[in-house]
XYZ file of C-alpha atoms in Angstrom:
758
model
C 56.679 89.337 6.359
C 57.316 86.678 3.818
C 54.460 86.414 1.259
C 52.853 83.200 0.512
C 52.900 82.255 -3.344
C 49.434 82.570 -5.060
C 47.787 79.353 -6.363
C 47.566 78.617 -9.944
C 44.350 79.442 -11.687
C 43.751 75.935 -12.518
C 44.132 74.908 -8.935
C 40.956 74.898 -6.598
C 41.017 74.823 -3.147
C 40.027 71.487 -1.738
C 36.455 71.501 -0.351
C 35.957 69.916 2.837
C 32.584 68.620 3.791
C 31.406 67.524 7.022
C 33.962 67.098 9.664
C 36.765 65.938 7.241
C 37.184 69.097 5.087
C 40.272 71.411 6.168
C 39.823 75.172 6.733
C 41.916 77.667 4.646
C 45.046 78.966 6.299
C 45.819 82.776 6.899
C 48.224 82.742 4.196
C 45.642 81.102 1.819
C 43.098 83.805 2.823
C 45.606 86.580 2.330
C 46.427 85.242 -1.145
C 42.746 85.683 -2.199
C 42.826 89.432 -0.872
C 43.677 92.263 -3.131
C 47.281 93.622 -2.775
C 46.371 96.964 -1.012
C 44.481 95.067 1.644
C 47.220 92.772 2.129
C 49.636 95.760 2.570
C 47.392 97.369 5.050
C 47.109 94.087 6.908
C 50.728 93.842 7.033
C 51.339 97.279 8.374
C 48.755 96.617 11.145
C 50.549 93.502 12.050
C 53.926 95.447 12.346
C 52.352 98.203 14.342
C 50.784 95.676 16.807
C 54.208 94.161 17.298
C 55.693 97.677 18.093
C 52.954 98.437 20.414
C 53.617 95.086 22.347
C 57.371 96.083 22.591
C 56.543 99.552 23.802
C 54.178 97.914 26.407
C 56.897 95.786 27.647
C 59.224 98.714 27.884
C 56.596 100.727 29.767
C 56.089 97.824 32.238
C 59.836 97.537 32.695
C 60.021 101.337 33.294
C 57.135 101.147 35.768
C 58.738 98.268 37.698
C 62.050 100.266 37.808
C 60.210 103.311 38.937
C 58.324 101.228 41.646
C 61.755 99.732 42.830
C 63.307 103.244 42.885
C 60.261 104.567 44.898
C 60.440 101.680 47.358
C 64.311 102.049 47.719
C 63.915 105.832 48.030
C 61.264 105.261 50.629
C 63.496 102.852 52.671
C 66.299 105.374 52.476
C 64.213 108.173 53.260
C 62.701 106.445 56.233
C 65.908 104.807 57.709
C 68.294 107.591 56.840
C 70.466 108.528 59.880
C 69.411 112.146 59.205
C 65.802 113.491 59.942
C 64.157 114.835 57.011
C 61.084 116.888 56.498
C 59.407 119.019 53.839
C 57.844 122.194 54.974
C 55.493 124.552 53.243
C 56.058 128.298 53.177
C 54.382 128.666 56.617
C 56.584 125.987 58.062
C 53.853 123.358 58.159
C 55.296 119.815 57.993
C 54.109 118.114 54.844
C 56.259 115.041 55.083
C 58.800 113.664 57.333
C 60.895 110.393 57.872
C 60.915 107.924 60.795
C 64.257 109.238 62.079
C 62.828 112.732 62.581
C 59.946 111.069 64.401
C 62.198 109.388 66.690
C 64.186 112.511 67.308
C 61.051 114.457 68.118
C 59.554 111.603 70.132
C 56.331 111.663 68.367
C 54.669 109.320 65.788
C 54.578 110.662 62.155
C 50.756 111.384 62.238
C 51.527 113.751 65.255
C 54.021 115.767 63.191
C 52.676 115.918 59.615
C 50.415 118.959 59.312
C 51.786 120.481 62.439
C 54.015 123.600 62.560
C 57.602 122.531 62.853
C 58.078 125.449 65.319
C 55.955 123.563 67.890
C 58.897 120.987 68.191
C 61.442 123.733 68.671
C 62.737 125.218 71.968
C 61.044 128.640 72.219
C 64.361 130.404 72.390
C 65.259 129.002 69.095
C 62.159 129.716 67.101
C 63.684 132.913 65.699
C 66.437 130.952 64.200
C 63.851 128.690 62.456
C 61.774 131.747 61.306
C 65.003 133.178 59.891
C 65.819 129.984 57.864
C 62.240 129.898 56.370
C 62.317 133.272 55.110
C 66.109 133.739 54.252
C 66.443 134.715 50.577
C 69.372 132.328 50.111
C 68.710 128.949 48.910
C 70.908 126.947 51.427
C 71.065 127.709 55.260
C 72.630 125.938 58.243
C 72.021 126.536 61.908
C 71.912 124.664 65.231
C 68.515 124.563 67.045
C 67.172 122.707 70.019
C 64.297 120.219 69.694
C 61.881 119.322 72.471
C 60.449 115.763 73.060
C 57.014 115.169 74.864
C 59.069 114.965 78.212
C 60.573 118.398 77.531
C 64.019 116.879 76.881
C 66.260 118.796 74.649
C 68.093 117.469 71.720
C 70.669 119.588 69.948
C 70.307 119.413 66.109
C 72.192 120.636 63.178
C 69.578 121.913 60.577
C 70.546 122.202 56.820
C 67.641 123.857 54.969
C 67.152 123.760 51.186
C 64.443 126.105 49.821
C 62.864 125.506 46.454
C 59.652 126.143 44.209
C 57.243 123.322 43.963
C 56.615 122.053 40.471
C 53.053 121.256 41.265
C 51.940 124.598 42.430
C 54.869 126.864 42.315
C 54.840 127.658 45.911
C 58.054 128.098 48.000
C 58.882 124.882 49.918
C 61.694 123.890 52.153
C 63.456 120.523 52.654
C 65.171 120.326 56.047
C 67.823 117.715 57.127
C 68.440 117.551 60.812
C 71.373 115.607 62.401
C 71.262 114.931 66.142
C 74.679 116.508 67.531
C 73.805 116.261 71.283
C 76.610 113.609 71.644
C 78.920 115.828 69.633
C 78.124 118.749 71.759
C 78.683 116.830 74.815
C 81.968 115.439 73.545
C 83.000 118.989 72.440
C 81.993 120.345 75.997
C 84.144 117.529 77.537
C 87.035 118.245 75.162
C 86.840 121.878 75.981
C 86.603 121.351 79.706
C 89.478 118.896 79.517
C 91.344 121.311 77.313
C 90.666 124.153 79.801
C 91.713 121.879 82.628
C 94.948 120.842 81.035
C 95.618 124.482 80.086
C 95.076 125.865 83.486
C 96.456 123.220 85.855
C 99.478 124.120 87.847
C 101.549 121.115 86.581
C 103.395 121.610 83.315
C 102.080 119.364 80.435
C 103.897 118.427 77.388
C 102.367 115.994 74.720
C 104.478 114.495 72.129
C 103.822 111.955 69.155
C 105.494 108.639 68.875
C 108.577 110.176 67.531
C 108.875 112.447 70.540
C 108.051 115.596 68.639
C 106.275 117.974 70.817
C 102.638 118.591 69.696
C 101.339 120.643 72.681
C 102.449 122.397 75.952
C 100.240 124.167 78.400
C 100.418 127.505 80.068
C 102.150 126.203 83.270
C 104.828 124.709 80.876
C 105.626 128.290 79.543
C 105.589 129.790 83.062
C 107.730 127.061 84.779
C 110.341 126.843 81.906
C 110.035 130.426 80.579
C 109.811 128.843 77.089
C 107.229 130.065 74.617
C 105.089 127.491 72.788
C 106.343 128.569 69.287
C 109.897 127.801 70.621
C 109.153 124.229 71.781
C 106.617 122.892 69.332
C 108.233 120.361 66.926
C 111.300 119.896 69.221
C 112.168 116.507 70.573
C 110.675 116.090 74.111
C 113.281 113.754 75.380
C 116.128 116.186 74.546
C 114.234 119.114 76.152
C 113.142 117.262 79.220
C 116.252 115.403 79.954
C 118.893 117.875 78.817
C 120.497 118.007 82.163
C 120.327 114.286 82.826
C 122.933 111.495 81.948
C 122.325 109.041 79.047
C 121.835 106.155 81.566
C 118.746 107.981 82.864
C 117.283 108.438 79.390
C 117.875 104.815 78.632
C 116.177 103.747 81.843
C 113.170 106.041 81.033
C 112.732 104.605 77.604
C 113.067 100.935 78.948
C 110.340 101.683 81.537
C 108.050 103.277 78.946
C 108.463 100.125 76.720
C 107.839 97.762 79.586
C 105.036 99.399 81.508
C 104.054 102.408 79.587
C 104.900 104.841 82.315
C 107.840 106.334 84.257
C 107.999 108.603 87.266
C 111.029 110.184 88.899
C 113.013 113.364 89.848
C 115.051 115.294 87.195
C 116.887 118.448 86.906
C 115.152 120.889 84.561
C 116.443 124.143 83.075
C 114.628 127.535 82.712
C 114.941 129.746 79.608
C 117.438 132.004 81.613
C 119.803 128.957 82.338
C 118.839 128.411 85.976
C 118.321 124.809 87.008
C 115.416 123.600 89.178
C 114.357 120.255 90.525
C 111.107 118.757 88.876
C 108.922 115.701 89.683
C 108.245 114.292 86.306
C 105.690 111.535 85.279
C 105.375 110.144 81.670
C 102.512 108.154 80.374
C 102.057 106.362 77.064
C 98.854 106.563 75.091
C 98.422 103.653 72.634
C 96.387 103.511 69.455
C 93.659 100.914 68.605
C 96.281 98.411 67.762
C 98.289 98.800 70.955
C 101.162 100.694 69.541
C 102.513 104.011 71.124
C 100.724 107.067 69.597
C 101.393 109.784 72.169
C 103.532 110.430 75.166
C 102.222 112.825 77.963
C 104.701 114.238 80.236
C 103.607 116.052 83.379
C 106.088 117.783 85.687
C 106.108 120.163 88.650
C 108.589 122.441 90.030
C 109.459 121.010 93.476
C 111.999 123.749 94.400
C 109.870 124.865 97.365
C 109.058 121.197 98.331
C 112.850 120.389 98.260
C 113.624 123.484 100.512
C 110.877 122.414 102.895
C 112.102 118.906 102.918
C 115.630 120.067 103.645
C 114.298 122.350 106.405
C 112.250 119.566 107.973
C 115.348 117.275 107.598
C 117.338 119.905 109.644
C 114.608 120.207 112.119
C 114.383 116.422 112.456
C 118.087 115.635 112.537
C 119.868 118.954 113.564
C 119.694 121.069 116.590
C 117.714 124.233 115.771
C 119.886 126.452 117.975
C 123.591 125.325 117.214
C 123.029 123.653 113.876
C 124.792 120.465 115.218
C 123.359 116.951 114.794
C 120.776 116.275 117.268
C 120.216 112.987 119.397
C 118.368 111.138 116.568
C 121.043 111.782 113.914
C 123.754 111.057 116.439
C 122.425 107.705 117.368
C 121.991 106.798 113.640
C 125.531 107.487 112.941
C 126.657 105.701 116.118
C 124.782 102.570 114.901
C 126.420 102.917 111.549
C 129.756 103.058 113.285
C 129.006 100.080 115.463
C 128.121 98.020 112.257
C 131.250 99.077 110.604
C 133.408 98.169 113.626
C 131.884 94.771 113.577
C 132.612 94.387 109.838
C 136.382 95.318 110.290
C 136.895 93.528 113.374
C 139.415 91.152 111.628
C 141.467 94.081 110.594
C 141.764 95.267 114.186
C 140.033 98.498 113.398
C 137.016 97.784 115.493
C 137.669 100.533 118.256
C 136.014 103.987 118.435
C 135.194 106.187 121.276
C 132.600 108.731 122.545
C 133.205 111.924 124.499
C 130.335 113.089 126.492
C 130.555 116.807 127.701
C 128.608 118.986 130.137
C 129.214 122.705 130.657
C 130.222 123.325 134.223
C 128.713 126.662 134.923
C 125.953 126.895 132.419
C 123.114 127.010 134.958
C 124.648 129.991 136.598
C 124.920 131.921 133.278
C 121.467 131.017 132.223
C 119.811 131.981 135.530
C 121.714 135.077 136.079
C 122.168 136.474 132.514
C 119.000 135.038 130.905
C 118.257 132.441 128.374
C 119.358 134.453 125.341
C 122.757 134.688 126.798
C 122.695 130.981 127.658
C 121.648 130.298 124.012
C 124.578 132.388 122.829
C 126.839 130.366 124.995
C 125.658 127.112 123.469
C 126.001 128.338 119.920
C 129.724 129.420 120.618
C 130.405 126.064 122.291
C 129.388 124.379 119.168
C 131.316 126.470 116.999
C 134.433 125.777 119.113
C 133.936 122.076 119.159
C 133.393 122.035 115.371
C 136.701 123.826 114.839
C 138.686 121.398 116.996
C 137.460 118.047 115.489
C 138.322 116.170 112.387
C 135.890 116.149 109.388
C 134.787 112.609 109.908
C 134.047 113.147 113.680
C 130.493 113.912 114.818
C 129.737 116.440 117.536
C 126.057 116.593 118.518
C 123.957 118.406 121.090
C 122.175 115.880 123.335
C 119.988 118.600 124.943
C 120.460 121.377 127.436
C 124.173 121.969 127.841
C 125.234 118.447 127.025
C 127.188 117.626 123.906
C 128.656 114.238 122.683
C 131.356 113.495 120.185
C 131.823 110.219 118.091
C 135.413 109.572 117.201
C 135.596 106.949 114.553
C 138.745 104.802 114.107
C 140.094 106.024 117.585
C 142.439 103.244 118.423
C 143.875 103.954 121.931
C 142.925 105.494 125.209
C 145.832 107.926 124.639
C 144.118 109.292 121.456
C 140.944 109.987 123.469
C 142.980 111.725 126.237
C 144.770 114.013 123.705
C 141.590 115.088 121.948
C 139.800 115.639 125.221
C 142.844 117.788 126.330
C 142.327 119.882 123.211
C 138.732 120.457 124.000
C 139.438 121.299 127.787
C 142.017 123.823 126.692
C 139.655 125.331 124.148
C 136.801 125.556 126.637
C 139.284 127.263 129.234
C 139.321 130.239 126.936
C 136.810 132.930 128.247
C 133.570 133.395 126.376
C 132.464 136.899 125.430
C 128.791 137.168 126.699
C 126.741 140.179 127.183
C 129.754 142.440 126.943
C 131.850 140.575 129.490
C 134.135 137.661 129.695
C 133.120 134.360 131.322
C 135.148 131.316 132.128
C 132.912 128.266 131.776
C 134.876 124.951 131.765
C 133.537 121.502 130.851
C 133.457 117.926 132.228
C 134.141 115.171 129.778
C 133.368 111.448 130.194
C 134.884 108.811 127.868
C 133.617 105.323 126.750
C 135.120 102.956 124.097
C 133.848 100.265 121.913
C 133.779 97.413 122.560
C 135.509 97.697 126.066
C 132.679 99.632 127.661
C 129.608 98.535 125.726
C 128.594 96.602 122.491
C 125.465 98.745 121.765
C 124.683 102.377 121.332
C 122.711 102.865 124.612
C 125.227 101.267 126.847
C 128.198 103.171 125.327
C 126.260 106.584 125.716
C 125.261 105.672 129.362
C 128.798 104.688 130.294
C 130.267 107.975 128.791
C 127.493 109.888 130.688
C 128.521 108.097 133.949
C 132.035 108.809 133.345
C 131.354 112.503 132.642
C 129.460 112.807 136.052
C 132.704 111.253 137.652
C 134.669 114.048 135.991
C 132.268 116.674 137.352
C 132.369 115.174 140.778
C 136.153 115.348 140.761
C 136.254 119.116 140.046
C 135.208 121.301 137.009
C 137.108 121.211 133.651
C 138.071 117.621 133.900
C 138.298 114.304 132.019
C 137.305 110.874 133.106
C 137.294 107.499 131.548
C 135.619 104.355 132.771
C 137.826 101.954 134.771
C 137.394 98.323 135.239
C 135.762 98.771 138.768
C 133.318 101.352 137.568
C 132.523 99.221 134.583
C 131.950 96.305 136.745
C 129.471 98.305 138.964
C 127.651 99.445 135.999
C 127.395 95.807 134.598
C 126.166 94.675 138.035
C 123.513 97.409 138.061
C 122.340 96.276 134.481
C 122.144 92.746 135.582
C 120.147 93.735 138.800
C 117.687 95.687 136.452
C 117.202 92.513 134.403
C 116.633 90.409 137.406
C 114.135 92.833 138.751
C 112.116 92.540 135.531
C 112.278 88.829 135.868
C 111.326 88.802 139.637
C 108.216 91.078 138.884
C 107.096 88.988 135.936
C 107.549 85.853 138.260
C 105.651 87.549 141.238
C 108.774 87.142 143.338
C 108.186 90.453 144.959
C 106.038 90.455 148.200
C 104.597 92.895 150.822
C 105.275 93.219 154.458
C 103.156 95.654 156.804
C 104.600 97.785 159.637
C 101.978 98.526 162.295
C 101.133 102.198 163.320
C 100.251 102.946 166.844
C 97.940 105.764 168.197
C 99.847 107.361 170.993
C 96.721 108.609 172.807
C 95.251 105.227 173.116
C 97.962 102.662 172.317
C 95.771 100.832 169.752
C 97.046 99.753 166.318
C 95.281 102.225 164.032
C 96.741 101.327 160.801
C 99.609 99.705 158.848
C 101.989 100.710 156.122
C 102.555 98.401 153.224
C 106.297 97.931 152.363
C 107.745 96.214 149.260
C 110.527 93.522 149.685
C 112.586 91.511 147.191
C 114.700 88.558 148.127
C 117.095 87.774 145.249
C 117.749 84.053 144.906
C 121.485 84.670 144.833
C 122.111 87.946 146.468
C 119.609 87.704 149.373
C 117.619 90.536 150.395
C 118.007 93.589 148.118
C 117.579 96.949 149.949
C 114.408 98.668 148.948
C 115.844 101.994 147.962
C 118.243 100.322 145.618
C 115.743 98.353 143.542
C 113.129 101.080 143.744
C 115.687 103.546 142.305
C 116.238 101.193 139.424
C 112.496 100.781 138.839
C 112.125 104.602 138.935
C 114.870 104.993 136.212
C 113.457 102.372 133.739
C 109.792 103.260 134.391
C 108.981 99.899 135.855
C 107.871 101.565 138.919
C 104.416 102.405 137.498
C 103.469 98.788 136.944
C 105.077 97.816 140.211
C 103.180 100.611 142.080
C 99.758 99.450 140.786
C 100.510 95.972 141.578
C 101.316 97.077 145.237
C 98.056 98.944 145.544
C 96.078 95.986 144.252
C 97.967 93.527 146.557
C 97.287 95.844 149.387
C 93.504 95.990 148.585
C 93.206 92.318 148.359
C 94.933 91.652 151.540
C 92.739 94.319 153.458
C 89.766 92.395 152.177
C 91.268 89.010 153.485
C 91.866 90.705 156.910
C 88.332 92.149 157.011
C 86.705 88.816 156.186
C 88.726 87.342 159.115
C 87.722 90.175 161.474
C 91.137 91.451 162.022
C 91.570 94.356 159.695
C 93.296 97.690 160.769
C 91.480 101.002 160.487
C 93.524 101.985 157.409
C 96.177 100.616 155.293
C 98.780 103.044 153.718
C 100.452 102.535 150.412
C 103.286 104.586 148.897
C 103.251 106.335 145.440
C 106.556 106.972 143.721
C 107.160 110.351 142.213
C 106.905 108.891 138.781
C 103.650 107.107 139.496
C 102.193 110.270 141.006
C 102.708 112.025 137.797
C 100.997 109.265 135.860
C 98.118 110.829 134.043
C 95.763 107.905 134.570
C 96.517 107.577 138.371
C 93.061 108.356 139.812
C 91.249 106.135 137.160
C 93.655 103.200 137.848
C 93.145 103.493 141.543
C 89.351 103.689 141.213
C 89.383 100.437 138.943
C 91.546 98.570 141.611
C 89.118 99.484 144.430
C 86.137 98.440 142.253
C 87.766 95.057 141.373
C 88.635 94.261 144.944
C 85.716 95.682 146.769
C 88.015 97.423 149.286
C 86.267 100.572 150.891
C 88.071 103.720 149.699
C 88.048 105.251 153.189
C 90.136 102.331 154.455
C 92.963 103.095 151.983
C 95.677 105.759 152.624
C 98.033 107.087 149.827
C 101.512 108.453 150.941
C 103.228 111.004 148.421
C 106.669 112.129 148.879
C 107.203 115.789 149.522
C 109.586 115.992 146.599
C 106.821 114.723 144.277
C 103.933 116.863 145.445
C 105.459 120.173 146.565
C 107.421 121.371 143.462
C 104.531 120.717 141.157
C 101.555 122.299 143.076
C 99.628 123.258 139.832
C 99.728 119.529 138.715
C 99.489 118.009 142.244
C 96.224 119.546 143.295
C 93.966 117.765 140.812
C 95.069 114.157 141.379
C 95.055 114.762 145.211
C 91.499 116.151 144.861
C 90.356 113.221 142.914
C 91.776 110.754 145.450
C 90.069 112.571 148.361
C 86.803 112.818 146.389
C 86.719 109.030 146.396
C 87.154 108.973 150.174
C 90.937 107.988 150.142
C 93.019 109.545 152.649
C 96.255 111.376 151.463
C 99.299 112.080 153.469
C 102.888 113.685 152.488
C 105.676 111.241 153.169
C 109.090 112.150 154.340
C 108.033 115.610 155.156
C 110.875 118.164 156.073
C 113.302 116.316 153.835
C 112.694 118.679 150.906
C 113.137 122.439 150.433
C 109.512 123.441 150.037
C 107.796 126.199 151.947
C 105.503 125.147 154.703
C 103.067 127.611 153.329
C 102.541 125.330 150.205
C 100.694 122.959 152.495
C 97.777 125.481 152.644
C 97.049 124.790 148.915
C 97.149 121.070 148.924
C 94.169 118.828 149.989
C 95.752 116.698 152.631
C 94.775 114.577 155.536
C 98.077 114.191 157.178
C 102.004 114.439 157.217
C 104.664 111.933 158.046
C 107.838 113.364 159.504
C 111.032 112.270 157.821
C 112.934 109.603 159.863
C 116.182 111.679 159.813
C 114.642 114.209 162.288
C 113.494 111.273 164.646
C 116.705 109.483 164.746
C 118.596 112.009 166.923
C 115.623 113.036 169.276
C 115.677 114.162 171.872
C 119.242 115.182 172.146
C 119.961 117.153 168.987
C 118.534 120.587 169.500
C 117.968 121.437 165.811
C 116.134 118.308 165.041
C 114.067 118.765 168.308
C 113.070 122.221 167.358
C 112.135 121.176 163.777
C 110.121 118.273 164.846
C 108.418 120.376 167.338
C 107.594 123.043 164.787
C 106.205 120.449 162.311
C 104.075 119.001 164.964
C 102.645 122.287 165.934
C 102.212 123.324 162.288
C 100.186 120.014 161.586
C 97.985 120.765 164.706
C 97.157 124.239 163.409
C 96.301 122.961 159.978
C 94.278 120.068 161.533
C 96.450 117.448 159.886
C 97.209 114.093 161.425
C 100.836 113.603 162.046
C 102.786 110.298 161.861
C 106.313 109.911 162.891
C 108.324 107.034 161.439
C 111.650 105.450 162.592
C 110.728 105.323 166.203
C 113.328 103.056 167.879
C 113.667 104.337 171.566
C 111.285 104.938 174.420
C 112.826 108.402 174.693
C 111.913 109.243 171.079
C 108.368 107.982 171.738
C 107.969 110.034 175.029
C 109.402 113.148 173.135
C 106.725 112.823 170.519
C 103.933 112.005 173.035
C 104.727 115.044 174.888
C 104.635 117.310 171.826
C 101.227 116.009 170.777
C 102.250 113.789 167.837
C 99.285 111.533 166.810
C 100.709 108.270 165.591
C 104.104 106.624 165.590
C 105.813 103.570 163.805
C 109.216 101.926 164.188
C 111.157 99.109 165.365
C 110.698 100.053 168.992
C 106.945 99.068 168.508
C 107.242 96.478 165.710
C 109.138 95.403 162.704
C 107.403 95.067 159.374
C 105.326 91.914 159.599
C 103.967 89.553 157.097
C 100.145 89.535 156.804
C 99.476 86.623 159.133
C 101.692 87.901 161.925
C 100.283 91.453 161.500
C 96.641 89.963 162.124
C 98.068 88.464 165.431
C 99.670 91.674 166.401
C 96.414 93.552 165.800
C 94.370 91.094 167.910
C 96.857 91.209 170.709
C 96.849 94.982 170.849
C 92.907 94.970 170.737
C 92.941 92.941 173.881
C 95.762 94.536 175.773
C 97.370 97.772 174.537
C 101.074 97.542 175.122
C 102.513 99.989 177.732
C 106.079 99.653 176.275
C 108.036 98.222 173.477
C 106.689 95.118 171.783
C 108.893 92.073 171.649
C 110.522 91.291 168.420
C 108.459 89.067 166.125
C 109.436 87.091 163.154
C 110.649 89.476 160.383
C 109.861 88.116 156.990
């Protein structure tokens, strides 16, 4: 401190009086004090200044400590780890908010409570071990419980120390919630176990195609150990057997879509190849760049073998190993397409040879099916040995074979090849220790002369084969122009029949049935007719036969039943209905599985009483299939419908079969009536049938009666009902109603005059 100079002795301080005099300054006062006093005062002033500076520093330090304490408190409370201080007995002295959230309790419910009360009972021994462990630092996993008894997995790091305040042992615990980590670890472990134990081989590579992982199935399938493949390039290992073009395609697909799937050839450690189904997927990083490639493949050796086996079952005959019908028609379609393409080069001709073994049925029936199968196998072997490599020989079924001859230019070529086959088949077959001569019949058709599609070509070759068989065994026949013309005519008639049925050009006529005992009209038989617009009346057996072959007879048959029922109702409303109207079922319709249900629906729809409907079934349809026939016949009779066997005696069934069938009557075939009474055998057969029907209490109808002698013969033998031209031709519904009324008024003693025949 700078000292103020002392005043001169002569100088006097100015005296102030009143309000105008000035007070002396501090310096002036100090100057009047002795020197020691002034020194002490000076030191006091310096000390005061130092105290003020220390106070300022203290205030700053206190502020820093306060800020640090607040910062620590915030960090302590909001730390992602739960903290707590425990005394030597495990009582919580302090905890942060994070731990409170982990435990699901407010802090006041935690502090001063034993920490063990928040731990799953099974884990309290772990906590006690940590509290009394002599080491300073310990780390364990325990499970915490919240008020809802939900479990939280926590990693506890405990630090043990002595308190500076009282010297007691204390513990600082840091708890980290690892529940999510445990879940992820469990998921990863599960996924790892799944990948390790799945049946598919798995290979994981980095973006440089270096293999990082393979599972157990990879080792089992390839025979390669992990240590031998880790670090190798996956593309070289997986595609070692594949061409470079495939590798390039795989890489391009992975770049475009991130995945590839296909079949490859893989190699085992022992050098053996096997087919594999491979799928590769790309795993990208967060930026979308490829990070890993996951390849999964399966050994499909068994699947390929099964597929090949199924392919053989589907396309090859299981007995002979030859192509079956399906494969043959597929190759035939390809040959037709080729022939059409090459028509300009005049190479559009090829042929078919349809073959049938002449004596196969005798061999099969007498020596057994196993010997018959052996014959078929040896036939296939002979045919394969005779034909060219590009020819196709197939088994069509039974003892029928067919040969496709591509690029077969002339009829002479077909005759030459057929001759080779006939000569080969003439050689005896060694069967069951003996030699047998079989022989074969061969039919030939040629594209495009005998057909432009596969079905027509095969049908014409089949027809030609039957012509060869009819001409004698071990022969060859080719379609000629007249036969082809007849076939075309039949195909055209089939088409016209479909059109006629669709346009309702078919119609019904009804032939009266006369009861011999009374002379009254007791019924009528519905007969189908077709008048072709250009050909005139088509014989019923001709177009019915066509309908039987193509399956149209089922629709036609139900149409006849429905029209018959409707017509009966019209007659009934007019008061001129016969007792019963009969309709015929074809053999194919009788075998229709929905027969009884369909007829019931027709009767329900038309309202016709079931007892006024009669159904005639041919002997050849009902007798050979007794096990099947009984059920539909029972179903018809259960509705009240009458059932009769038509054309009885024309088949070869035993009369004893009649005992098993639920029937109402029989109709004698017209061939036995035609030569009555002069032909002795027919007379005897007819008499026997009448007697048998009487014994079985079956109503007997004789059709085809055309003379008075025939009717007298039948009346004398006790026949019940007759029908035929002698009595009446088939009539349209209107004329039948008139005929019925006339007989009701005056039963005719003799033949009825001809009426209009529709």
